[in-house]
PDB file of C-alpha atoms and ligand atoms in Angstrom:
ATOM      1  CA  MET A   1       3.218 -19.874 -15.958  1.00 95.00           C
ATOM      2  CA  ILE A   2       2.837 -16.313 -14.540  1.00 98.00           C
ATOM      3  CA  LYS A   3      -0.507 -15.749 -12.998  1.00 98.00           C
ATOM      4  CA  LEU A   4      -2.510 -12.479 -13.336  1.00 98.00           C
ATOM      5  CA  GLY A   5      -4.328 -10.561 -10.441  1.00 98.00           C
ATOM      6  CA  VAL A   6      -6.545  -8.042 -11.729  1.00 99.00           C
ATOM      7  CA  ASN A   7      -6.986  -4.860  -9.312  1.00 98.00           C
ATOM      8  CA  VAL A   8     -10.757  -3.705  -9.623  1.00 98.00           C
ATOM      9  CA  ASP A   9     -10.254  -0.512  -7.569  1.00 98.00           C
ATOM     10  CA  HIS A  10     -10.560   1.758 -10.611  1.00 97.00           C
ATOM     11  CA  ILE A  11     -13.871   0.339 -11.287  1.00 98.00           C
ATOM     12  CA  ALA A  12     -15.026   1.489  -7.758  1.00 98.00           C
ATOM     13  CA  THR A  13     -13.234   4.798  -8.461  1.00 98.00           C
ATOM     14  CA  LEU A  14     -15.624   5.493 -11.405  1.00 97.00           C
ATOM     15  CA  ARG A  15     -18.649   4.445  -9.185  1.00 98.00           C
ATOM     16  CA  GLN A  16     -17.683   6.581  -6.253  1.00 98.00           C
ATOM     17  CA  ALA A  17     -17.631   9.643  -8.870  1.00 97.00           C
ATOM     18  CA  ARG A  18     -21.377   9.522  -8.516  1.00 97.00           C
ATOM     19  CA  ARG A  19     -21.510   7.646  -5.177  1.00 95.00           C
ATOM     20  CA  GLY A  20     -23.975   5.229  -6.900  1.00 95.00           C
ATOM     21  CA  LYS A  21     -24.230   1.544  -7.583  1.00 97.00           C
ATOM     22  CA  PHE A  22     -22.623   1.344 -11.138  1.00 97.00           C
ATOM     23  CA  PRO A  23     -20.232   0.405 -12.247  1.00 98.00           C
ATOM     24  CA  ASP A  24     -19.762  -2.300  -9.744  1.00 98.00           C
ATOM     25  CA  PRO A  25     -16.508  -3.648  -9.071  1.00 98.00           C
ATOM     26  CA  VAL A  26     -17.884  -7.213  -8.057  1.00 98.00           C
ATOM     27  CA  TYR A  27     -19.511  -7.459 -11.483  1.00 98.00           C
ATOM     28  CA  GLY A  28     -16.266  -6.487 -13.000  1.00 98.00           C
ATOM     29  CA  ALA A  29     -14.420  -9.034 -11.172  1.00 98.00           C
ATOM     30  CA  VAL A  30     -16.832 -11.788 -12.250  1.00 98.00           C
ATOM     31  CA  LEU A  31     -15.919 -10.678 -15.934  1.00 98.00           C
ATOM     32  CA  CYS A  32     -12.176 -10.774 -15.099  1.00 98.00           C
ATOM     33  CA  GLU A  33     -12.479 -14.102 -13.987  1.00 98.00           C
ATOM     34  CA  LEU A  34     -14.482 -15.400 -16.944  1.00 98.00           C
ATOM     35  CA  ALA A  35     -11.642 -13.922 -19.128  1.00 98.00           C
ATOM     36  CA  GLY A  36      -9.128 -16.161 -17.347  1.00 98.00           C
ATOM     37  CA  CYS A  37      -7.431 -14.020 -14.645  1.00 98.00           C
ATOM     38  CA  ASP A  38      -6.173 -15.893 -11.583  1.00 98.00           C
ATOM     39  CA  SER A  39      -7.096 -13.712  -8.708  1.00 98.00           C
ATOM     40  CA  ILE A  40      -8.890 -10.369  -7.820  1.00 98.00           C
ATOM     41  CA  VAL A  41      -7.221  -7.549  -6.088  1.00 98.00           C
ATOM     42  CA  CYS A  42      -8.903  -4.768  -4.348  1.00 98.00           C
ATOM     43  CA  HIS A  43      -7.450  -2.096  -1.759  1.00 97.00           C
ATOM     44  CA  LEU A  44      -9.597  -1.076   1.155  1.00 97.00           C
ATOM     45  CA  ARG A  45      -8.320   2.311   1.994  1.00 95.00           C
ATOM     46  CA  GLU A  46      -8.801   4.295   5.175  1.00 93.00           C
ATOM     47  CA  ASP A  47     -10.631   7.047   3.262  1.00 93.00           C
ATOM     48  CA  ARG A  48     -12.629   4.574   1.233  1.00 95.00           C
ATOM     49  CA  ARG A  49     -11.976   6.560  -1.856  1.00 94.00           C
ATOM     50  CA  HIS A  50     -12.739   3.582  -4.114  1.00 97.00           C
ATOM     51  CA  ILE A  51     -13.402   0.038  -2.718  1.00 98.00           C
ATOM     52  CA  GLN A  52     -15.970  -0.065   0.218  1.00 98.00           C
ATOM     53  CA  GLU A  53     -16.300  -2.677   2.833  1.00 98.00           C
ATOM     54  CA  ARG A  54     -19.561  -4.064   1.013  1.00 98.00           C
ATOM     55  CA  ASP A  55     -17.183  -4.819  -1.912  1.00 98.00           C
ATOM     56  CA  VAL A  56     -14.666  -6.687   0.075  1.00 98.00           C
ATOM     57  CA  PHE A  57     -17.255  -8.986   1.718  1.00 98.00           C
ATOM     58  CA  LEU A  58     -19.251  -9.458  -1.703  1.00 98.00           C
ATOM     59  CA  LEU A  59     -16.164 -10.141  -3.546  1.00 98.00           C
ATOM     60  CA  LYS A  60     -14.865 -12.772  -1.067  1.00 98.00           C
ATOM     61  CA  ASP A  61     -18.526 -14.460  -1.573  1.00 98.00           C
ATOM     62  CA  VAL A  62     -18.910 -14.235  -5.216  1.00 98.00           C
ATOM     63  CA  ILE A  63     -15.567 -14.726  -6.969  1.00 98.00           C
ATOM     64  CA  LYS A  64     -14.220 -18.205  -7.662  1.00 98.00           C
ATOM     65  CA  THR A  65     -10.446 -17.649  -7.901  1.00 98.00           C
ATOM     66  CA  LYS A  66      -8.580 -15.723  -4.914  1.00 98.00           C
ATOM     67  CA  LEU A  67      -9.264 -12.487  -3.245  1.00 98.00           C
ATOM     68  CA  ASN A  68      -5.968 -10.444  -2.253  1.00 98.00           C
ATOM     69  CA  LEU A  69      -6.985  -7.720  -0.281  1.00 98.00           C
ATOM     70  CA  GLU A  70      -4.479  -4.811  -0.061  1.00 97.00           C
ATOM     71  CA  MET A  71      -4.291  -2.895   3.049  1.00 97.00           C
ATOM     72  CA  ALA A  72      -2.364  -0.534   5.172  1.00 95.00           C
ATOM     73  CA  LEU A  73      -1.145  -1.456   8.637  1.00 95.00           C
ATOM     74  CA  SER A  74      -4.242  -0.012  10.229  1.00 95.00           C
ATOM     75  CA  ASP A  75      -6.181  -1.479  13.145  1.00 96.00           C
ATOM     76  CA  GLU A  76      -9.382  -0.593  11.623  1.00 96.00           C
ATOM     77  CA  ILE A  77      -8.733  -2.264   8.308  1.00 97.00           C
ATOM     78  CA  ILE A  78      -7.045  -5.237  10.050  1.00 98.00           C
ATOM     79  CA  GLU A  79     -10.361  -5.926  11.988  1.00 98.00           C
ATOM     80  CA  ILE A  80     -12.434  -5.738   8.845  1.00 98.00           C
ATOM     81  CA  ALA A  81      -9.969  -8.215   6.926  1.00 98.00           C
ATOM     82  CA  LEU A  82     -10.059 -10.722   9.707  1.00 98.00           C
ATOM     83  CA  LYS A  83     -13.964 -10.695   9.342  1.00 98.00           C
ATOM     84  CA  ALA A  84     -13.908 -10.686   5.394  1.00 98.00           C
ATOM     85  CA  LYS A  85     -11.247 -13.504   5.448  1.00 98.00           C
ATOM     86  CA  PRO A  86      -9.683 -12.943   1.993  1.00 98.00           C
ATOM     87  CA  HIS A  87      -7.445 -15.562   0.699  1.00 98.00           C
ATOM     88  CA  GLN A  88      -4.575 -13.249   0.820  1.00 98.00           C
ATOM     89  CA  VAL A  89      -3.684  -9.892   2.249  1.00 98.00           C
ATOM     90  CA  THR A  90      -0.942  -7.849   0.969  1.00 98.00           C
ATOM     91  CA  PHE A  91       0.376  -4.984   3.229  1.00 97.00           C
ATOM     92  CA  VAL A  92       1.009  -1.695   1.390  1.00 96.00           C
ATOM     93  CA  PRO A  93       2.226   1.795   2.841  1.00 93.00           C
ATOM     94  CA  GLU A  94      -0.800   4.270   2.935  1.00 78.00           C
ATOM     95  CA  ARG A  95      -0.543   7.949   3.221  1.00 74.00           C
ATOM     96  CA  ARG A  96      -3.924   9.717   2.624  1.00 56.00           C
ATOM     97  CA  GLU A  97      -2.686  12.200   0.352  1.00 59.00           C
ATOM     98  CA  GLU A  98      -1.255  10.047  -2.279  1.00 61.00           C
ATOM     99  CA  LEU A  99      -2.985   9.154  -5.339  1.00 61.00           C
ATOM    100  CA  THR A 100      -1.820   5.630  -5.468  1.00 58.00           C
ATOM    101  CA  THR A 101       0.486   3.394  -3.457  1.00 58.00           C
ATOM    102  CA  GLU A 102       3.867   5.359  -3.808  1.00 70.00           C
ATOM    103  CA  GLY A 103       7.063   3.380  -2.898  1.00 88.00           C
ATOM    104  CA  GLY A 104       7.007   0.180  -1.014  1.00 95.00           C
ATOM    105  CA  LEU A 105       6.439  -0.678   2.501  1.00 95.00           C
ATOM    106  CA  ASN A 106       9.444   0.066   4.862  1.00 94.00           C
ATOM    107  CA  VAL A 107       9.567  -3.366   6.524  1.00 96.00           C
ATOM    108  CA  LYS A 108      12.839  -2.612   7.993  1.00 94.00           C
ATOM    109  CA  GLU A 109      11.839   0.326   9.889  1.00 93.00           C
ATOM    110  CA  ASN A 110       8.297  -1.065  10.859  1.00 94.00           C
ATOM    111  CA  PHE A 111       9.734  -4.417  11.578  1.00 96.00           C
ATOM    112  CA  LYS A 112       7.860  -5.068  14.788  1.00 97.00           C
ATOM    113  CA  LYS A 113       4.542  -3.937  13.531  1.00 96.00           C
ATOM    114  CA  VAL A 114       4.704  -5.679  10.204  1.00 97.00           C
ATOM    115  CA  SER A 115       6.062  -8.943  11.879  1.00 98.00           C
ATOM    116  CA  GLU A 116       3.013  -8.946  14.333  1.00 98.00           C
ATOM    117  CA  ALA A 117       0.664  -8.333  11.479  1.00 98.00           C
ATOM    118  CA  VAL A 118       2.034 -11.163   9.227  1.00 98.00           C
ATOM    119  CA  LYS A 119       1.860 -13.535  12.552  1.00 98.00           C
ATOM    120  CA  LEU A 120      -1.766 -12.476  13.150  1.00 98.00           C
ATOM    121  CA  PHE A 121      -2.987 -13.391   9.677  1.00 98.00           C
ATOM    122  CA  LYS A 122      -0.950 -16.480   9.242  1.00 98.00           C
ATOM    123  CA  ASN A 123      -2.627 -17.809  12.434  1.00 98.00           C
ATOM    124  CA  HIS A 124      -5.869 -17.046  10.630  1.00 98.00           C
ATOM    125  CA  ASN A 125      -4.787 -19.072   7.860  1.00 98.00           C
ATOM    126  CA  ILE A 126      -4.581 -16.093   5.334  1.00 98.00           C
ATOM    127  CA  ALA A 127      -1.570 -15.990   3.209  1.00 98.00           C
ATOM    128  CA  VAL A 128       0.607 -12.624   3.507  1.00 98.00           C
ATOM    129  CA  SER A 129       2.596 -10.667   1.033  1.00 98.00           C
ATOM    130  CA  LEU A 130       4.557  -7.445   1.538  1.00 98.00           C
ATOM    131  CA  PHE A 131       4.523  -4.932  -1.312  1.00 97.00           C
ATOM    132  CA  ILE A 132       8.277  -3.745  -1.037  1.00 97.00           C
ATOM    133  CA  ASP A 133      10.860  -2.055  -3.347  1.00 96.00           C
ATOM    134  CA  PRO A 134      13.268  -4.132  -5.171  1.00 97.00           C
ATOM    135  CA  ASP A 135      15.776  -3.687  -2.417  1.00 97.00           C
ATOM    136  CA  PHE A 136      17.938  -6.448  -0.578  1.00 98.00           C
ATOM    137  CA  GLU A 137      17.664  -4.973   2.870  1.00 96.00           C
ATOM    138  CA  GLN A 138      13.796  -4.870   2.566  1.00 97.00           C
ATOM    139  CA  ILE A 139      13.865  -8.506   1.071  1.00 98.00           C
ATOM    140  CA  GLU A 140      15.913  -9.469   4.251  1.00 98.00           C
ATOM    141  CA  ALA A 141      13.664  -7.796   6.677  1.00 97.00           C
ATOM    142  CA  SER A 142      10.525  -9.119   4.855  1.00 98.00           C
ATOM    143  CA  LYS A 143      11.839 -12.791   5.082  1.00 98.00           C
ATOM    144  CA  GLU A 144      12.456 -12.274   8.935  1.00 98.00           C
ATOM    145  CA  THR A 145       8.842 -11.486   9.323  1.00 98.00           C
ATOM    146  CA  GLY A 146       7.593 -14.923   8.148  1.00 98.00           C
ATOM    147  CA  THR A 147       5.611 -13.465   5.134  1.00 98.00           C
ATOM    148  CA  ASP A 148       4.714 -16.137   2.240  1.00 97.00           C
ATOM    149  CA  PHE A 149       5.198 -13.575  -0.580  1.00 98.00           C
ATOM    150  CA  ILE A 150       6.759 -10.400  -1.530  1.00 98.00           C
ATOM    151  CA  GLU A 151       5.385  -8.399  -4.241  1.00 98.00           C
ATOM    152  CA  LEU A 152       7.980  -6.169  -5.772  1.00 98.00           C
ATOM    153  CA  HIS A 153       7.314  -2.543  -6.665  1.00 97.00           C
ATOM    154  CA  THR A 154       7.446  -2.122 -10.306  1.00 97.00           C
ATOM    155  CA  GLY A 155       6.208   1.591 -10.261  1.00 96.00           C
ATOM    156  CA  ARG A 156       9.871   2.938 -10.668  1.00 96.00           C
ATOM    157  CA  TYR A 157      10.493   0.843 -13.530  1.00 98.00           C
ATOM    158  CA  ALA A 158       7.279   1.719 -15.162  1.00 97.00           C
ATOM    159  CA  ASP A 159       7.785   5.498 -14.666  1.00 96.00           C
ATOM    160  CA  ALA A 160      11.442   5.507 -15.725  1.00 97.00           C
ATOM    161  CA  GLU A 161      12.153   7.766 -18.570  1.00 96.00           C
ATOM    162  CA  GLY A 162      14.558   6.884 -21.219  1.00 95.00           C
ATOM    163  CA  GLU A 163      15.809   3.354 -21.957  1.00 96.00           C
ATOM    164  CA  GLU A 164      18.968   3.624 -19.819  1.00 98.00           C
ATOM    165  CA  GLU A 165      16.948   4.434 -16.566  1.00 97.00           C
ATOM    166  CA  ARG A 166      14.356   1.802 -17.534  1.00 98.00           C
ATOM    167  CA  ASN A 167      17.007  -0.898 -17.846  1.00 98.00           C
ATOM    168  CA  LYS A 168      18.581   0.020 -14.729  1.00 98.00           C
ATOM    169  CA  GLU A 169      15.235  -0.296 -12.754  1.00 98.00           C
ATOM    170  CA  LEU A 170      14.498  -3.626 -14.667  1.00 98.00           C
ATOM    171  CA  GLU A 171      17.892  -4.914 -13.497  1.00 98.00           C
ATOM    172  CA  LYS A 172      16.914  -4.073 -10.047  1.00 98.00           C
ATOM    173  CA  ILE A 173      13.922  -6.169 -10.188  1.00 98.00           C
ATOM    174  CA  VAL A 174      15.913  -9.100 -11.839  1.00 98.00           C
ATOM    175  CA  LYS A 175      18.208  -9.130  -9.135  1.00 98.00           C
ATOM    176  CA  ALA A 176      15.471  -8.764  -6.425  1.00 98.00           C
ATOM    177  CA  VAL A 177      13.451 -11.674  -7.653  1.00 98.00           C
ATOM    178  CA  GLU A 178      16.468 -13.825  -7.718  1.00 98.00           C
ATOM    179  CA  TYR A 179      17.497 -12.652  -3.997  1.00 98.00           C
ATOM    180  CA  GLY A 180      13.986 -13.128  -2.746  1.00 98.00           C
ATOM    181  CA  ILE A 181      13.680 -16.644  -4.200  1.00 98.00           C
ATOM    182  CA  SER A 182      17.105 -17.556  -2.827  1.00 98.00           C
ATOM    183  CA  LYS A 183      15.802 -16.525   0.795  1.00 98.00           C
ATOM    184  CA  GLY A 184      12.802 -18.706   0.156  1.00 98.00           C
ATOM    185  CA  LEU A 185      10.238 -16.232  -0.543  1.00 98.00           C
ATOM    186  CA  ARG A 186       7.406 -16.411  -3.162  1.00 98.00           C
ATOM    187  CA  VAL A 187       7.773 -13.234  -5.534  1.00 98.00           C
ATOM    188  CA  ASN A 188       5.115 -11.402  -7.133  1.00 98.00           C
ATOM    189  CA  ALA A 189       5.409  -8.008  -8.878  1.00 98.00           C
ATOM    190  CA  GLY A 190       3.259  -5.284  -9.807  1.00 98.00           C
ATOM    191  CA  HIS A 191       2.185  -1.492  -9.990  1.00 96.00           C
ATOM    192  CA  GLY A 192       2.269   0.559 -13.186  1.00 97.00           C
ATOM    193  CA  LEU A 193       2.405  -2.283 -15.590  1.00 98.00           C
ATOM    194  CA  ASP A 194       0.753  -1.943 -18.766  1.00 98.00           C
ATOM    195  CA  TYR A 195       0.465  -3.806 -22.107  1.00 98.00           C
ATOM    196  CA  LYS A 196       4.005  -2.650 -23.245  1.00 98.00           C
ATOM    197  CA  ASN A 197       6.228  -2.520 -20.119  1.00 98.00           C
ATOM    198  CA  VAL A 198       4.836  -5.793 -18.908  1.00 98.00           C
ATOM    199  CA  VAL A 199       6.954  -7.783 -21.592  1.00 98.00           C
ATOM    200  CA  PRO A 200      10.462  -7.540 -20.094  1.00 98.00           C
ATOM    201  CA  ILE A 201       8.797  -8.344 -16.543  1.00 98.00           C
ATOM    202  CA  CYS A 202       7.379 -11.523 -17.879  1.00 98.00           C
ATOM    203  CA  LYS A 203      10.634 -12.793 -18.955  1.00 97.00           C
ATOM    204  CA  ILE A 204      12.058 -12.560 -15.440  1.00 97.00           C
ATOM    205  CA  LYS A 205      12.229 -16.143 -14.258  1.00 96.00           C
ATOM    206  CA  GLY A 206      10.583 -17.007 -10.977  1.00 97.00           C
ATOM    207  CA  ILE A 207       7.878 -14.273 -10.710  1.00 98.00           C
ATOM    208  CA  GLU A 208       4.587 -16.044  -9.564  1.00 98.00           C
ATOM    209  CA  GLU A 209       2.000 -13.379 -10.127  1.00 98.00           C
ATOM    210  CA  LEU A 210       1.619  -9.869 -11.660  1.00 98.00           C
ATOM    211  CA  ASN A 211      -0.982  -7.709 -10.031  1.00 98.00           C
ATOM    212  CA  ILE A 212      -2.409  -5.203 -12.603  1.00 98.00           C
ATOM    213  CA  GLY A 213      -4.994  -2.692 -12.494  1.00 98.00           C
ATOM    214  CA  TYR A 214      -5.033   0.719 -14.055  1.00 98.00           C
ATOM    215  CA  SER A 215      -4.029  -0.093 -17.536  1.00 98.00           C
ATOM    216  CA  ILE A 216      -6.662  -2.970 -17.709  1.00 98.00           C
ATOM    217  CA  ILE A 217      -9.601  -0.993 -16.469  1.00 98.00           C
ATOM    218  CA  GLY A 218      -8.479   1.885 -18.610  1.00 98.00           C
ATOM    219  CA  ARG A 219      -8.249  -0.277 -21.809  1.00 98.00           C
ATOM    220  CA  ALA A 220     -11.661  -1.775 -20.490  1.00 98.00           C
ATOM    221  CA  ILE A 221     -13.395   1.542 -21.299  1.00 97.00           C
ATOM    222  CA  PHE A 222     -12.420   1.096 -24.985  1.00 98.00           C
ATOM    223  CA  VAL A 223     -12.709  -2.783 -25.705  1.00 98.00           C
ATOM    224  CA  GLY A 224     -14.664  -3.835 -22.802  1.00 98.00           C
ATOM    225  CA  ILE A 225     -13.227  -5.625 -19.608  1.00 98.00           C
ATOM    226  CA  TYR A 226     -13.364  -9.239 -20.722  1.00 98.00           C
ATOM    227  CA  GLN A 227     -11.418  -8.396 -23.963  1.00 98.00           C
ATOM    228  CA  ALA A 228      -8.963  -6.179 -21.881  1.00 98.00           C
ATOM    229  CA  VAL A 229      -8.029  -9.119 -19.545  1.00 99.00           C
ATOM    230  CA  LYS A 230      -7.719 -11.352 -22.382  1.00 98.00           C
ATOM    231  CA  GLU A 231      -5.396  -9.256 -24.374  1.00 98.00           C
ATOM    232  CA  MET A 232      -3.169  -8.846 -21.185  1.00 98.00           C
ATOM    233  CA  ILE A 233      -3.063 -12.634 -20.344  1.00 98.00           C
ATOM    234  CA  GLU A 234      -2.186 -13.219 -24.136  1.00 98.00           C
ATOM    235  CA  ILE A 235       0.851 -10.822 -23.898  1.00 98.00           C
ATOM    236  CA  ILE A 236       1.929 -12.495 -20.629  1.00 98.00           C
ATOM    237  CA  ARG A 237       1.787 -15.896 -22.073  1.00 97.00           C
ATOM    238  CA  LYS A 238       3.521 -14.945 -25.290  1.00 97.00           C
ATOM    239  CA  SER A 239       6.377 -13.001 -23.610  1.00 97.00           C
ATOM    240  CA  GLU A 240       7.069 -15.649 -21.049  1.00 95.00           C
ATOM    241  CA  LYS A 241       7.379 -18.166 -23.733  1.00 90.00           C
ATOM    242  CA  GLU A 242      10.006 -15.943 -25.728  1.00 86.00           C
ATOM    243  CA  ASN A 243      12.320 -16.239 -22.764  1.00 69.00           C
TER     244      ASN A 243
HETATM  245  N1  PXP B   1       0.052  -3.972  -6.501  1.00 87.71           N
HETATM  246  C1  PXP B   1      -0.140  -3.148  -5.479  1.00 87.71           C
HETATM  247  C2  PXP B   1       0.482  -3.517  -4.253  1.00 87.71           C
HETATM  248  C3  PXP B   1      -0.737  -1.991  -5.536  1.00 87.71           C
HETATM  249  O1  PXP B   1      -1.012  -1.079  -4.497  1.00 87.71           O
HETATM  250  C4  PXP B   1      -1.248  -1.474  -6.929  1.00 87.71           C
HETATM  251  C5  PXP B   1      -2.028  -0.384  -7.014  1.00 87.71           C
HETATM  252  O2  PXP B   1      -3.263  -0.153  -6.359  1.00 87.71           O
HETATM  253  C6  PXP B   1      -1.167  -2.584  -7.934  1.00 87.71           C
HETATM  254  C7  PXP B   1      -0.391  -3.784  -7.721  1.00 87.71           C
HETATM  255  C8  PXP B   1      -1.739  -2.150  -9.457  1.00 87.71           C
HETATM  256  O3  PXP B   1      -1.071  -0.995  -9.965  1.00 87.71           O
HETATM  257  P1  PXP B   1      -1.696  -0.528 -11.203  1.00 87.71           P
HETATM  258  O4  PXP B   1      -3.142  -0.148 -11.011  1.00 87.71           O
HETATM  259  O5  PXP B   1      -0.797   0.532 -11.479  1.00 87.71           O
HETATM  260  O6  PXP B   1      -1.569  -1.478 -12.190  1.00 87.71           O
END
């Protein structure tokens, strides 16, 4: 069964629009759990544009599933993460000017830095995932770092225009999942997935978890967060069965 991790960053984005206390991503995370998600994902960015340090510590304390903290390889964030002790960290690239995470981490080019960070967190009994493009060289480099998981970036697939391009991007993900598993890695996927484009992804054998944020929180505005998460889980269950 494919697990669902819900990214609650966008609840915090709304809160930060007024710099107040509402809506609270911690409250939202609890509702996501009640609706049946398997983990909560949040991204503590260097510019603190959505999730704040307080959220990370409270989420770790309050949630009952698993906290997956996305983070850049920044000394400041690493220090906070080691204090907050999430169940898992996912290393992502981060450039201040980007709206969200664009493109995967270049593990090949930053091999030493990534490997040291993987080792550090594993020594603290925190599982590690690397958010990478569906690219064989990045998968090989990831394996060499000693990471537990890779998370395949589905953004290009999600943004593809037209069926031909979408199928091409989907095929890259299918092959990358196969290759990652053959290397002994555990494989997750995410970014840009919604209630429609998630269907073919669920049919790929071997993906353990999908991390989804924007589409779920966006839908929550209209139907409520509990219902939005339930609907996504229903689609995932139905699609993986059709396989
Ligand atoms: N996985 C990773 C590593 C991400 O950086 C993001 C975006 O924060 C997601 C999953 C979720 O992407 P989306 O919000 O587009 O569903």
